[in-house]
Amino acid sequence: AGGIEVLVPLARDGSERQKEFAAAALRNLAYSDDNKAAIVAGGGIELFVAMARDGTEAQKENAAGTLANLAINDENSVAIAAAGGVEVLVSLARDGTKGQKVRAAGVLRNLAMNDDNRVAIAAAGGIEVLVSLARDGNEGQKENAAVALWNLSINDDNSVAIAAAGGVEVLVSLA
């Protein structure tokens, strides 16, 4: 985890390119549970939520990728939502570049494994965005959106909202 103590501050305070590459490196490092803990301890959740909102195009994509890997852990998932991540990621999934949409849908997929996050994603307009990606997106967007909708559908109110948004037909077309 020694490199993480260098990379998190670089992602926060470096040049634009340094931030981009540090975020990309941390995205890959965040596959490890030990590294996830070190990234979170270094303030990574707040950093990457802010970067996904305000960074350059490449920074946003890398930040969302890092958040997707961090969000596999339920405590991190809750912390991402608490840091305002749900709204940022729904916006990125709706308005981002192709790569940003894939990554943002991936984070939403992982966040939707938590009961409270399921409600928050729906409240932020995420169901409509994910149905749209599942219908009209590229392969990666469709896959992440379909799994996110699956996870969201565990909540009864979300199941109704998914159906109302045309999600059943879209998901059947992907089956």
C-alpha positions as a Markdown table, in Angstrom:
| # | Residue | x | y | z |
|---|---|---|---|---|
| 1 | Ala | 0.0 | 0.0 | 0.0 |
| 2 | Gly | 3.1 | 2.3 | 0.1 |
| 3 | Gly | 2.4 | 3.7 | -3.4 |
| 4 | Ile | -1.1 | 4.7 | -2.4 |
| 5 | Glu | 0.2 | 7.3 | 0.1 |
| 6 | Val | 1.9 | 8.9 | -2.9 |
| 7 | Leu | -0.8 | 8.5 | -5.5 |
| 8 | Val | -3.8 | 9.8 | -3.5 |
| 9 | Pro | -2.2 | 13.2 | -2.9 |
| 10 | Leu | -1.0 | 13.3 | -6.5 |
| 11 | Ala | -4.6 | 12.6 | -7.7 |
| 12 | Arg | -5.7 | 15.5 | -5.5 |
| 13 | Asp | -2.9 | 18.1 | -6.0 |
| 14 | Gly | -0.9 | 17.2 | -9.1 |
| 15 | Ser | -1.1 | 18.6 | -12.6 |
| 16 | Glu | -4.1 | 17.7 | -14.7 |
| 17 | Arg | -2.2 | 14.9 | -16.3 |
| 18 | Gln | -0.8 | 13.7 | -13.0 |
| 19 | Lys | -4.3 | 13.6 | -11.6 |
| 20 | Glu | -5.5 | 11.6 | -14.6 |
| 21 | Phe | -2.8 | 9.0 | -14.4 |
| 22 | Ala | -2.8 | 8.8 | -10.6 |
| 23 | Ala | -6.6 | 8.1 | -10.7 |
| 24 | Ala | -6.0 | 5.4 | -13.4 |
| 25 | Ala | -3.4 | 3.7 | -11.2 |
| 26 | Leu | -5.6 | 3.9 | -8.2 |
| 27 | Arg | -8.5 | 2.4 | -10.2 |
| 28 | Asn | -6.4 | -0.6 | -10.8 |
| 29 | Leu | -5.0 | -0.8 | -7.3 |
| 30 | Ala | -8.6 | -0.6 | -5.9 |
| 31 | Tyr | -9.2 | -4.2 | -6.9 |
| 32 | Ser | -7.4 | -5.3 | -3.7 |
| 33 | Asp | -9.2 | -5.1 | -0.4 |
| 34 | Asp | -6.1 | -3.8 | 1.4 |
| 35 | Asn | -5.6 | -1.1 | -1.2 |
| 36 | Lys | -9.3 | -0.1 | -1.0 |
| 37 | Ala | -8.8 | 0.5 | 2.7 |
| 38 | Ala | -5.7 | 2.6 | 2.1 |
| 39 | Ile | -7.4 | 4.7 | -0.6 |
| 40 | Val | -10.4 | 5.3 | 1.6 |
| 41 | Ala | -8.1 | 6.2 | 4.6 |
| 42 | Gly | -6.3 | 8.7 | 2.4 |
| 43 | Gly | -9.6 | 10.5 | 1.6 |
| 44 | Gly | -10.1 | 8.8 | -1.8 |
| 45 | Ile | -13.9 | 8.7 | -1.7 |
| 46 | Glu | -14.4 | 12.4 | -1.4 |
| 47 | Leu | -11.6 | 13.0 | -3.8 |
| 48 | Phe | -13.0 | 10.8 | -6.5 |
| 49 | Val | -16.6 | 11.9 | -6.1 |
| 50 | Ala | -15.3 | 15.5 | -6.6 |
| 51 | Met | -13.1 | 14.4 | -9.6 |
| 52 | Ala | -16.1 | 12.6 | -11.2 |
| 53 | Arg | -18.0 | 15.9 | -10.9 |
| 54 | Asp | -15.4 | 18.5 | -11.7 |
| 55 | Gly | -12.4 | 16.8 | -13.4 |
| 56 | Thr | -11.3 | 16.7 | -17.0 |
| 57 | Glu | -13.0 | 14.2 | -19.2 |
| 58 | Ala | -10.3 | 11.5 | -18.6 |
| 59 | Gln | -10.2 | 12.3 | -14.9 |
| 60 | Lys | -14.0 | 11.8 | -14.6 |
| 61 | Glu | -13.7 | 8.4 | -16.3 |
| 62 | Asn | -10.8 | 7.3 | -14.1 |
| 63 | Ala | -12.5 | 8.6 | -11.0 |
| 64 | Ala | -15.7 | 6.7 | -11.8 |
| 65 | Gly | -13.7 | 3.5 | -12.4 |
| 66 | Thr | -12.0 | 3.9 | -9.1 |
| 67 | Leu | -15.3 | 4.5 | -7.3 |
| 68 | Ala | -16.7 | 1.4 | -9.0 |
| 69 | Asn | -14.0 | -0.7 | -7.5 |
| 70 | Leu | -14.3 | 0.9 | -4.1 |
| 71 | Ala | -18.1 | 0.5 | -4.1 |
| 72 | Ile | -17.8 | -3.3 | -4.1 |
| 73 | Asn | -17.3 | -2.9 | -0.3 |
| 74 | Asp | -20.6 | -2.0 | 1.4 |
| 75 | Glu | -19.1 | 0.5 | 3.8 |
| 76 | Asn | -17.4 | 2.3 | 0.9 |
| 77 | Ser | -20.7 | 2.2 | -1.0 |
| 78 | Val | -22.5 | 4.0 | 1.8 |
| 79 | Ala | -19.6 | 6.5 | 2.1 |
| 80 | Ile | -19.8 | 7.2 | -1.7 |
| 81 | Ala | -23.5 | 8.0 | -1.4 |
| 82 | Ala | -22.9 | 10.1 | 1.7 |
| 83 | Ala | -20.3 | 12.1 | -0.2 |
| 84 | Gly | -22.9 | 13.0 | -2.9 |
| 85 | Gly | -21.7 | 10.4 | -5.3 |
| 86 | Val | -25.2 | 9.1 | -6.3 |
| 87 | Glu | -26.2 | 12.4 | -7.9 |
| 88 | Val | -22.8 | 12.9 | -9.5 |
| 89 | Leu | -22.8 | 9.4 | -11.0 |
| 90 | Val | -26.4 | 9.6 | -12.3 |
| 91 | Ser | -25.4 | 12.8 | -14.0 |
| 92 | Leu | -22.3 | 11.3 | -15.5 |
| 93 | Ala | -24.2 | 8.2 | -16.7 |
| 94 | Arg | -26.7 | 10.5 | -18.4 |
| 95 | Asp | -24.4 | 13.2 | -19.8 |
| 96 | Gly | -20.9 | 11.8 | -19.9 |
| 97 | Thr | -18.8 | 10.4 | -22.7 |
| 98 | Lys | -19.1 | 6.8 | -23.8 |
| 99 | Gly | -16.4 | 5.7 | -21.4 |
| 100 | Gln | -17.7 | 7.8 | -18.5 |
| 101 | Lys | -21.2 | 6.3 | -19.0 |
| 102 | Val | -19.8 | 2.8 | -18.8 |
| 103 | Arg | -17.9 | 3.5 | -15.6 |
| 104 | Ala | -20.7 | 5.5 | -14.0 |
| 105 | Ala | -23.2 | 2.7 | -14.7 |
| 106 | Gly | -20.7 | 0.4 | -13.1 |
| 107 | Val | -20.5 | 2.4 | -10.0 |
| 108 | Leu | -24.3 | 2.6 | -9.8 |
| 109 | Arg | -24.4 | -1.2 | -10.3 |
| 110 | Asn | -22.3 | -1.7 | -7.3 |
| 111 | Leu | -23.9 | 1.1 | -5.2 |
| 112 | Ala | -27.3 | -0.6 | -5.9 |
| 113 | Met | -26.3 | -3.6 | -3.9 |
| 114 | Asn | -27.1 | -1.5 | -0.7 |
| 115 | Asp | -30.7 | -1.0 | 0.4 |
| 116 | Asp | -30.4 | 2.7 | 1.1 |
| 117 | Asn | -28.5 | 3.4 | -2.1 |
| 118 | Arg | -31.3 | 1.7 | -4.1 |
| 119 | Val | -33.6 | 4.3 | -2.8 |
| 120 | Ala | -31.1 | 7.2 | -3.4 |
| 121 | Ile | -30.4 | 6.1 | -6.9 |
| 122 | Ala | -34.1 | 6.1 | -7.8 |
| 123 | Ala | -34.6 | 9.4 | -6.1 |
| 124 | Ala | -31.8 | 10.9 | -8.2 |
| 125 | Gly | -33.4 | 9.8 | -11.4 |
| 126 | Gly | -31.1 | 6.9 | -11.9 |
| 127 | Ile | -33.8 | 4.4 | -13.0 |
| 128 | Glu | -34.7 | 6.4 | -16.2 |
| 129 | Val | -31.0 | 7.0 | -17.0 |
| 130 | Leu | -30.2 | 3.3 | -16.6 |
| 131 | Val | -33.1 | 2.2 | -18.7 |
| 132 | Ser | -32.0 | 4.6 | -21.4 |
| 133 | Leu | -28.4 | 3.2 | -21.3 |
| 134 | Ala | -29.7 | -0.4 | -21.3 |
| 135 | Arg | -31.8 | 0.4 | -24.4 |
| 136 | Asp | -29.5 | 2.7 | -26.3 |
| 137 | Gly | -26.0 | 2.3 | -24.9 |
| 138 | Asn | -22.9 | 0.5 | -26.2 |
| 139 | Glu | -22.2 | -3.1 | -24.9 |
| 140 | Gly | -20.5 | -2.0 | -21.7 |
| 141 | Gln | -23.2 | 0.5 | -20.9 |
| 142 | Lys | -26.0 | -2.0 | -21.5 |
| 143 | Glu | -24.3 | -4.6 | -19.4 |
| 144 | Asn | -23.7 | -2.3 | -16.4 |
| 145 | Ala | -27.1 | -0.7 | -16.7 |
| 146 | Ala | -28.9 | -4.1 | -16.9 |
| 147 | Val | -27.1 | -5.3 | -13.7 |
| 148 | Ala | -27.8 | -2.0 | -12.0 |
| 149 | Leu | -31.5 | -2.3 | -12.8 |
| 150 | Trp | -31.4 | -5.9 | -11.5 |
| 151 | Asn | -29.9 | -4.8 | -8.2 |
| 152 | Leu | -32.3 | -1.8 | -8.0 |
| 153 | Ser | -35.3 | -4.1 | -8.7 |
| 154 | Ile | -34.8 | -5.8 | -5.3 |
| 155 | Asn | -36.7 | -2.8 | -3.9 |
| 156 | Asp | -40.4 | -3.2 | -4.7 |
| 157 | Asp | -40.9 | 0.6 | -5.4 |
| 158 | Asn | -38.0 | 0.5 | -7.8 |
| 159 | Ser | -39.5 | -2.6 | -9.6 |
| 160 | Val | -42.6 | -0.5 | -10.3 |
| 161 | Ala | -40.6 | 2.5 | -11.4 |
| 162 | Ile | -38.4 | 0.3 | -13.7 |
| 163 | Ala | -41.6 | -1.1 | -15.3 |
| 164 | Ala | -43.1 | 2.4 | -15.7 |
| 165 | Ala | -39.9 | 3.6 | -17.4 |
| 166 | Gly | -40.1 | 0.8 | -20.0 |
| 167 | Gly | -37.4 | -1.2 | -18.3 |
| 168 | Val | -39.1 | -4.6 | -18.6 |
| 169 | Glu | -39.2 | -4.4 | -22.4 |
| 170 | Val | -35.6 | -3.2 | -22.6 |
| 171 | Leu | -34.4 | -5.9 | -20.3 |
| 172 | Val | -36.3 | -8.6 | -22.2 |
| 173 | Ser | -34.8 | -7.4 | -25.4 |
| 174 | Leu | -31.3 | -7.9 | -23.9 |
| 175 | Ala | -32.1 | -11.5 | -22.6 |
